[in-house]
Amino acid sequence: MHNKTIADIARDLHSGEYSSVELTQHMLQRIEQLDSTYNSFITVTQQQALAQAKAADERRAAGNADFWTGVPIAHKDIFCTNGVLTSCGSKMLSNFVAPYDATVIDRFNHVGAVSLGKLNMDEFAMGSSNENSFYGAVANPWDTDRVPGGSSGGSAAAVAARLVPGATATDTGGSIRQPAAFCGLTGLKPTYGRVSRWGMIAYASSLDQAGTLTRNAEDAALMMNVMAGFDAKDSTCVDQAVPDYRAELNNSLEGLTIGLPKEYFRDDLSADMQQQVRNAIAEYEKLGAKVKEISLPNTHLAIPAYYIIAPAECSANLSRMDGVRFGYRCDDPQDINDLYKRSRGEGFGIEVKRRIMVGAYALSAGFYDAYYKKAQQVRRLIKNDFVEAFKEVDIIMSPTTPTPAFKRGEKTADPVAMYLEDIFTIALNLAGLPGMSIPCGEVDQLPVGLQLIGNYFDESRLLNAAHQYQQVTDWHLHAPADIA
């Protein structure tokens, strides 16, 4: 059962091959046996999952089931979940039990999905390796000495290890696409505003977006059919019609124009990585697509701009974590200043403190114009590059990451080297565009990701292109060697 996709499971439940309770018991047993190796879950909601599965079976017996009834998934621990610990991977929220459901959680509950629990992540979604969690680092199922990518590394590891068929995730600078590439998965970051952020703990509010981690594009389309759509509780959520993403998967790619930005095929990208990506693009040409070289001339400014804007927004968002209203509070504070200082000093990890300091500096009087305002101007230039590019092409392709998954501890002492792991993904978040990563090969027996970049609200075209590629290749079917 654990090797089946979301689409397979839904079909099996519908045909009565097994019940939701049987499936849920199997998945929970697998998590108990294996997750001590991967550390992908922070909280396993065993009793709730079994209750949801029982209710799903009753609903099916009564003839009221729909597609998602009884299908198990799990959620990144950044989504508030009513009555369940929502820690965001931080000591600061290690005692926070959310009193309400995020909109994403509510929508999956509404269609009858079964939640197996909450998944590990870099603290407050800050990281590219999932080594920054208060609950410990997550291991990549392809090689447990290597990172799964961050910040949605727990979501990626759980899906890659077949502990859950699909998971929610979030992407602020590549936190869905990079873990997808490192773990051989299909990861989708929708257009900013396509999925509600209400109830999702904010890192950088103008960049954060909820999305999916699955084993193939069809499952991503199925999850998007639940998640996408307007939410009046999120003022940044866009009121625009949502297509049936699954219905458009089989459209022909004949005549599709693919743009290859020359700035993304850099000289320092290894020959092996380039070859895998170019092999994938050759498959698209066989499917009828045309390839055109394009230029995104301000690409080199994306990382500097991102690491001003994101820390600035995080320093503002995390100011609410002060030990007074909720979350961690230090023991025996001497006065209010001691309460603030020690609660934040003890509650936040090193990477979070680093970004708060950078952000506070960038926003401070005398430096705002030189740093934050300038970074926002650069952001507009980057967006304009994409707007011009999409006048010539339908979709843009590039490597997702400059390297396959690296070893744990390899880059923790060098934050700049860690930040450069997101060099191909960050510009999309600054522009608010949708992006995907799909498996397209292997280097040193580790997965390599192909990044697909779409125009605004064009997730259907991304999913269609990914699905068609997965109909003629089998990289998405490869699994870690030790996964039975």
XYZ file of C-alpha atoms in Angstrom:
484
model
C 0.000 0.000 0.000
C 2.779 2.461 0.850
C 4.246 2.332 -2.664
C 1.058 3.623 -4.246
C 0.408 7.163 -5.372
C -2.495 9.312 -4.215
C -4.370 8.499 -7.436
C -3.774 4.745 -6.912
C -4.924 4.885 -3.294
C -8.103 6.786 -4.127
C -8.947 4.204 -6.786
C -8.255 1.280 -4.394
C -10.393 2.795 -1.650
C -13.188 3.325 -4.130
C -13.002 -0.282 -5.352
C -12.863 -1.651 -1.799
C -9.431 -3.284 -2.137
C -8.710 -2.087 1.395
C -10.351 0.250 3.869
C -9.075 3.608 5.032
C -8.585 2.196 8.554
C -6.439 -0.659 7.183
C -4.416 1.787 5.100
C -3.962 4.229 7.982
C -2.864 1.464 10.364
C -0.314 0.301 7.794
C 1.118 3.788 7.282
C 1.264 4.507 11.033
C 3.080 1.228 11.614
C 5.557 2.118 8.881
C 6.202 5.542 10.421
C 6.800 3.934 13.825
C 9.264 1.423 12.377
C 11.239 3.676 10.041
C 11.050 7.326 11.026
C 13.679 7.059 13.749
C 16.105 6.900 10.784
C 14.722 9.896 8.874
C 13.269 12.104 11.647
C 10.729 13.437 9.176
C 7.796 13.734 11.624
C 7.599 16.086 14.614
C 4.137 14.897 15.652
C 2.309 11.729 14.643
C -1.429 12.182 15.209
C -2.237 8.485 15.572
C -5.575 8.705 17.366
C -6.866 11.539 15.206
C -5.769 9.748 12.024
C -7.552 6.541 12.983
C -10.694 8.496 13.915
C -10.612 10.306 10.554
C -10.083 6.969 8.760
C -13.007 5.385 10.576
C -15.219 8.340 9.681
C -14.062 8.068 6.053
C -15.004 4.380 5.903
C -18.432 5.182 7.362
C -18.891 7.974 4.847
C -17.980 5.613 2.012
C -20.345 2.926 3.307
C -23.132 5.504 3.356
C -22.442 6.409 -0.273
C -21.201 9.920 0.531
C -17.537 9.528 -0.355
C -15.704 11.696 -2.846
C -12.250 11.352 -4.382
C -10.191 12.278 -1.298
C -12.232 10.425 1.312
C -9.835 8.350 3.430
C -6.629 9.252 1.549
C -3.696 9.864 3.961
C -1.405 12.888 3.755
C 0.725 14.861 6.230
C 1.353 18.557 6.766
C 4.432 20.689 7.232
C 4.522 21.890 10.829
C 4.164 25.486 9.660
C 0.356 25.125 9.218
C -1.745 25.779 12.332
C -3.706 22.633 13.161
C -6.532 22.756 15.684
C -5.630 20.872 18.875
C -2.256 19.706 17.539
C 1.253 20.986 18.333
C 2.288 23.548 15.682
C 5.939 24.228 16.423
C 7.313 25.567 13.116
C 10.418 23.542 14.003
C 11.281 25.966 16.807
C 11.800 25.828 20.549
C 9.946 29.167 20.585
C 6.685 27.397 19.643
C 7.453 24.019 21.195
C 4.460 24.442 23.539
C 2.034 26.007 21.041
C -1.122 24.008 20.344
C -3.028 25.911 17.675
C -6.675 26.733 18.496
C -7.766 26.731 14.837
C -7.013 25.161 11.455
C -5.141 26.940 8.673
C -7.210 27.232 5.498
C -5.074 24.572 3.776
C -5.697 22.128 6.652
C -9.391 22.984 6.712
C -9.764 22.279 2.992
C -8.177 18.821 3.257
C -10.327 18.039 6.304
C -13.415 19.137 4.382
C -12.806 16.600 1.568
C -12.205 13.792 4.069
C -8.421 13.342 3.814
C -6.677 11.627 6.751
C -3.826 13.564 8.392
C -1.018 11.346 9.720
C 0.728 14.219 11.496
C 3.034 17.219 11.273
C 6.349 17.173 9.432
C 9.791 18.418 10.411
C 11.225 21.606 8.912
C 13.959 24.195 9.290
C 13.067 26.546 12.134
C 10.512 29.104 10.889
C 11.293 27.858 7.338
C 14.809 29.341 7.411
C 17.289 26.990 5.815
C 18.346 25.044 2.755
C 19.237 21.745 4.387
C 16.770 20.958 7.207
C 19.595 21.066 9.745
C 18.069 24.023 11.635
C 15.152 22.329 13.378
C 14.784 22.310 17.176
C 13.682 18.677 16.697
C 16.911 17.629 14.983
C 18.118 17.292 11.416
C 16.202 15.285 8.824
C 17.999 12.572 6.828
C 17.663 12.131 3.073
C 16.258 8.622 2.349
C 18.545 8.356 -0.709
C 21.597 8.640 1.558
C 21.032 9.212 5.241
C 24.385 11.011 5.570
C 23.029 13.701 3.260
C 20.491 16.500 3.711
C 16.968 16.297 2.239
C 16.981 20.023 1.438
C 15.106 22.709 3.270
C 13.013 24.050 4.641
C 10.407 21.440 3.672
C 12.889 18.597 4.206
C 10.581 16.662 6.526
C 7.808 16.720 3.931
C 10.223 15.566 1.214
C 11.843 12.821 3.290
C 8.465 11.422 4.384
C 7.212 11.178 0.793
C 10.521 9.791 -0.534
C 10.602 7.149 2.235
C 7.029 6.128 1.388
C 5.763 7.114 4.853
C 3.015 9.183 3.242
C 1.951 9.496 -0.423
C 1.856 13.302 -0.461
C 2.532 16.242 1.820
C 1.929 19.952 2.084
C 4.957 22.237 2.074
C 5.889 25.903 1.720
C 8.343 27.770 -0.474
C 9.872 31.174 0.350
C 13.046 30.938 -1.738
C 13.013 27.355 -3.032
C 11.879 25.377 0.016
C 9.635 23.065 -2.022
C 11.652 22.782 -5.240
C 15.082 22.194 -3.680
C 13.920 19.342 -1.363
C 12.019 17.870 -4.314
C 15.230 17.857 -6.367
C 17.313 16.366 -3.547
C 14.780 13.601 -2.798
C 13.672 12.663 -6.332
C 10.160 14.113 -6.004
C 7.742 16.385 -7.820
C 7.418 19.704 -5.997
C 5.090 22.557 -6.970
C 5.257 26.165 -5.741
C 2.123 27.913 -7.050
C 1.812 31.570 -8.010
C 1.912 33.901 -5.001
C -1.722 34.374 -3.977
C -3.047 31.162 -5.569
C -3.188 29.257 -2.239
C -4.287 30.849 1.022
C -1.580 31.647 3.574
C -4.106 32.094 6.388
C -2.994 30.040 9.380
C 0.460 29.502 7.878
C 3.095 30.889 10.242
C 4.809 33.715 8.369
C 8.522 33.859 7.585
C 8.587 36.477 4.789
C 5.015 37.451 3.983
C 5.557 38.741 0.446
C 7.446 35.585 -0.586
C 5.859 32.634 1.302
C 3.598 30.299 -0.675
C 2.056 26.931 0.190
C 2.433 24.055 -2.261
C 2.856 20.308 -2.661
C 5.406 17.506 -2.515
C 4.333 14.330 -4.279
C 5.757 11.486 -6.330
C 4.368 12.667 -9.659
C 2.592 15.528 -11.392
C -0.819 13.856 -11.329
C -0.765 13.748 -7.515
C 0.342 17.392 -7.410
C -2.646 18.289 -9.589
C -4.960 16.379 -7.255
C -3.620 18.231 -4.210
C -3.883 21.575 -5.986
C -7.523 20.869 -6.773
C -8.093 20.928 -2.997
C -5.714 23.714 -1.948
C -6.079 26.399 -4.619
C -8.701 29.116 -4.559
C -9.723 32.398 -3.033
C -9.866 32.817 0.733
C -11.406 35.993 2.149
C -9.326 35.540 5.321
C -6.081 36.134 3.364
C -5.892 39.631 1.856
C -3.115 38.528 -0.513
C -5.120 35.587 -1.897
C -6.250 36.285 -5.461
C -9.884 35.857 -6.468
C -9.373 34.084 -9.773
C -11.084 31.001 -11.200
C -9.339 27.697 -10.456
C -9.216 25.153 -13.287
C -9.462 21.395 -12.844
C -5.713 20.777 -12.871
C -6.035 17.025 -13.448
C -8.241 17.517 -16.514
C -5.467 19.361 -18.360
C -2.628 16.904 -17.738
C -2.936 15.122 -21.074
C -2.853 18.169 -23.352
C -0.319 17.869 -26.185
C 3.001 19.734 -25.907
C 3.170 20.192 -29.677
C 4.330 23.747 -30.364
C 5.198 24.570 -26.734
C 8.049 27.098 -26.630
C 10.623 26.457 -23.900
C 12.956 29.252 -22.855
C 16.438 28.376 -21.603
C 17.934 31.328 -19.698
C 21.650 31.476 -20.429
C 22.311 32.838 -16.935
C 21.032 29.545 -15.405
C 23.435 27.325 -17.339
C 26.509 28.673 -15.652
C 30.099 27.629 -16.264
C 30.437 26.468 -12.665
C 27.489 24.070 -13.009
C 29.024 20.610 -13.270
C 29.066 18.865 -16.627
C 27.111 15.926 -15.176
C 24.331 18.179 -13.859
C 24.132 20.074 -17.152
C 23.957 16.833 -19.110
C 21.021 15.458 -17.104
C 19.059 18.683 -17.555
C 19.832 18.908 -21.267
C 18.801 15.263 -21.716
C 15.438 16.155 -20.190
C 15.025 19.137 -22.494
C 15.796 16.861 -25.461
C 12.857 14.672 -24.366
C 10.624 17.724 -24.516
C 11.775 18.388 -28.075
C 10.764 14.807 -28.959
C 7.320 15.637 -27.536
C 6.994 18.537 -29.982
C 8.318 21.462 -27.964
C 10.600 24.129 -29.388
C 13.610 25.467 -27.473
C 14.784 29.074 -27.469
C 17.658 30.687 -25.593
C 16.589 33.692 -23.543
C 18.221 36.084 -21.123
C 17.221 37.061 -17.592
C 19.940 39.690 -17.138
C 19.268 40.575 -13.496
C 19.490 36.993 -12.235
C 22.797 37.688 -10.466
C 21.014 40.213 -8.226
C 18.400 37.753 -6.930
C 20.335 36.325 -3.977
C 21.530 39.710 -2.612
C 18.014 41.181 -2.956
C 16.374 38.124 -1.370
C 18.703 38.144 1.618
C 17.712 41.735 2.359
C 13.950 41.418 1.788
C 13.368 38.040 3.456
C 15.303 38.836 6.678
C 13.641 42.278 6.843
C 10.195 40.687 6.725
C 11.173 37.911 9.151
C 12.502 40.418 11.681
C 9.084 42.104 11.635
C 7.029 38.896 11.640
C 8.966 37.255 14.459
C 8.819 40.325 16.698
C 5.543 38.915 18.024
C 7.463 36.016 19.560
C 8.374 37.800 22.779
C 7.561 35.353 25.563
C 4.464 37.328 26.580
C 1.509 36.344 24.420
C 2.297 32.751 23.440
C 5.185 30.419 22.884
C 8.348 29.890 24.935
C 8.970 31.999 28.056
C 12.249 31.978 29.990
C 12.324 30.867 33.618
C 12.187 33.433 36.424
C 12.555 36.705 34.479
C 13.858 39.565 36.622
C 11.972 42.302 34.760
C 10.284 42.938 31.408
C 13.559 43.551 29.575
C 15.012 40.326 30.964
C 11.816 38.510 29.895
C 12.098 39.738 26.299
C 15.834 39.215 25.957
C 16.078 35.759 27.464
C 12.847 34.417 25.946
C 13.977 35.385 22.439
C 17.622 34.518 23.074
C 16.773 31.049 24.376
C 13.797 30.396 22.095
C 15.342 31.112 18.687
C 18.096 29.117 16.987
C 21.260 30.501 15.409
C 20.003 30.858 11.816
C 16.821 32.633 12.923
C 18.820 35.051 15.071
C 21.183 35.721 12.168
C 18.328 36.643 9.831
C 16.527 38.764 12.456
C 19.750 40.736 12.998
C 20.303 41.246 9.251
C 16.676 42.257 8.763
C 16.596 44.677 11.677
C 19.768 46.313 10.356
C 18.356 46.628 6.831
C 15.204 48.286 8.176
C 16.933 50.587 10.638
C 16.917 54.388 10.300
C 19.700 55.512 8.005
C 20.023 52.186 6.199
C 16.461 51.609 4.928
C 17.013 53.462 1.619
C 20.433 51.923 1.044
C 19.347 48.338 1.604
C 15.613 47.555 1.820
C 14.382 50.150 -0.671
C 17.189 49.271 -3.098
C 16.409 45.553 -2.780
C 12.761 46.210 -3.623
C 13.847 48.159 -6.724
C 16.011 45.222 -7.782
C 13.032 42.931 -7.209
C 11.063 44.920 -9.778
C 13.893 44.536 -12.319
C 13.884 40.766 -11.792
C 10.120 40.614 -12.248
C 10.390 42.704 -15.437
C 12.936 40.211 -16.824
C 10.370 37.412 -16.514
C 7.533 39.535 -17.922
C 9.636 40.213 -21.028
C 10.696 36.555 -21.306
C 7.116 35.283 -21.244
C 6.321 37.455 -24.270
C 8.563 35.041 -26.227
C 8.142 31.661 -24.532
C 5.449 29.573 -22.834
C 7.589 28.032 -20.146
C 11.157 28.386 -18.826
C 13.406 25.481 -17.807
C 16.614 25.302 -15.798
C 18.390 23.121 -13.234
C 16.647 23.264 -9.851
C 19.867 23.163 -7.827
C 23.575 23.559 -8.653
C 24.449 20.204 -7.018
C 22.754 16.999 -5.853
C 22.100 16.610 -2.104
C 25.188 17.502 -0.070
C 26.367 15.898 3.166
C 25.033 16.954 6.532
C 27.333 19.493 8.169
C 29.129 20.239 4.909
C 27.891 23.831 4.623
C 26.677 24.727 8.111
C 29.773 26.807 8.875
C 29.442 28.855 5.673
C 26.052 30.611 5.424
C 26.880 32.149 2.027
C 27.635 28.726 0.513
C 24.341 27.490 1.960
C 22.419 30.466 0.554
C 23.863 29.808 -2.942
C 22.094 26.425 -2.977
C 18.932 28.424 -3.794
C 20.536 30.354 -6.648
C 18.168 28.946 -9.329
C 14.968 29.097 -7.273
C 14.926 32.444 -5.456
C 14.141 34.724 -8.412
C 10.703 33.070 -8.842
C 9.713 33.982 -5.305
C 10.816 37.579 -5.807
C 8.689 37.708 -8.979
C 5.782 35.704 -7.471
C 5.812 33.153 -10.304
C 4.869 29.456 -10.112
C 7.627 26.845 -10.354
C 8.076 23.103 -10.210
C 10.896 20.632 -9.785
C 10.655 17.168 -11.294
C 13.201 14.324 -11.260
C 15.182 14.249 -14.524
C 18.211 12.047 -13.865
C 20.819 11.030 -11.342
C 24.403 12.035 -10.594
C 26.452 9.804 -8.280
C 23.252 7.795 -7.665
C 21.510 10.905 -6.298
C 18.454 12.573 -7.900
C 18.735 15.675 -10.072
C 15.859 18.121 -10.506
C 14.600 19.957 -13.600
C 12.976 23.300 -12.769
C 9.907 24.375 -14.768
C 8.918 28.041 -14.462
C 5.486 29.222 -15.584
C 3.740 32.525 -16.145
C 1.386 33.886 -13.484
C -1.459 31.490 -12.581
C -0.295 29.063 -15.273
C 0.100 26.079 -12.943
C -1.940 23.968 -15.362
C 0.705 24.330 -18.056
C 3.461 23.377 -15.584
C 1.568 20.301 -14.419
C 0.744 19.359 -18.012
C 4.409 19.659 -19.071
C 5.607 17.684 -16.043
C 3.008 14.951 -16.550
C 3.807 14.526 -20.254
C 7.511 14.175 -19.441
C 6.665 11.572 -16.793
C 4.680 9.573 -19.359
C 7.826 8.984 -21.448
C 10.476 8.736 -18.694
C 10.711 6.833 -15.420
C 12.883 9.044 -13.198
C 9.858 9.809 -10.999
C 9.461 6.057 -10.378
C 12.980 5.662 -8.956
C 13.113 5.192 -5.198
C 15.867 5.168 -2.588
C 17.655 1.806 -2.549
C 16.634 0.863 0.993
C 12.935 1.632 0.540
C 10.974 -1.607 0.341
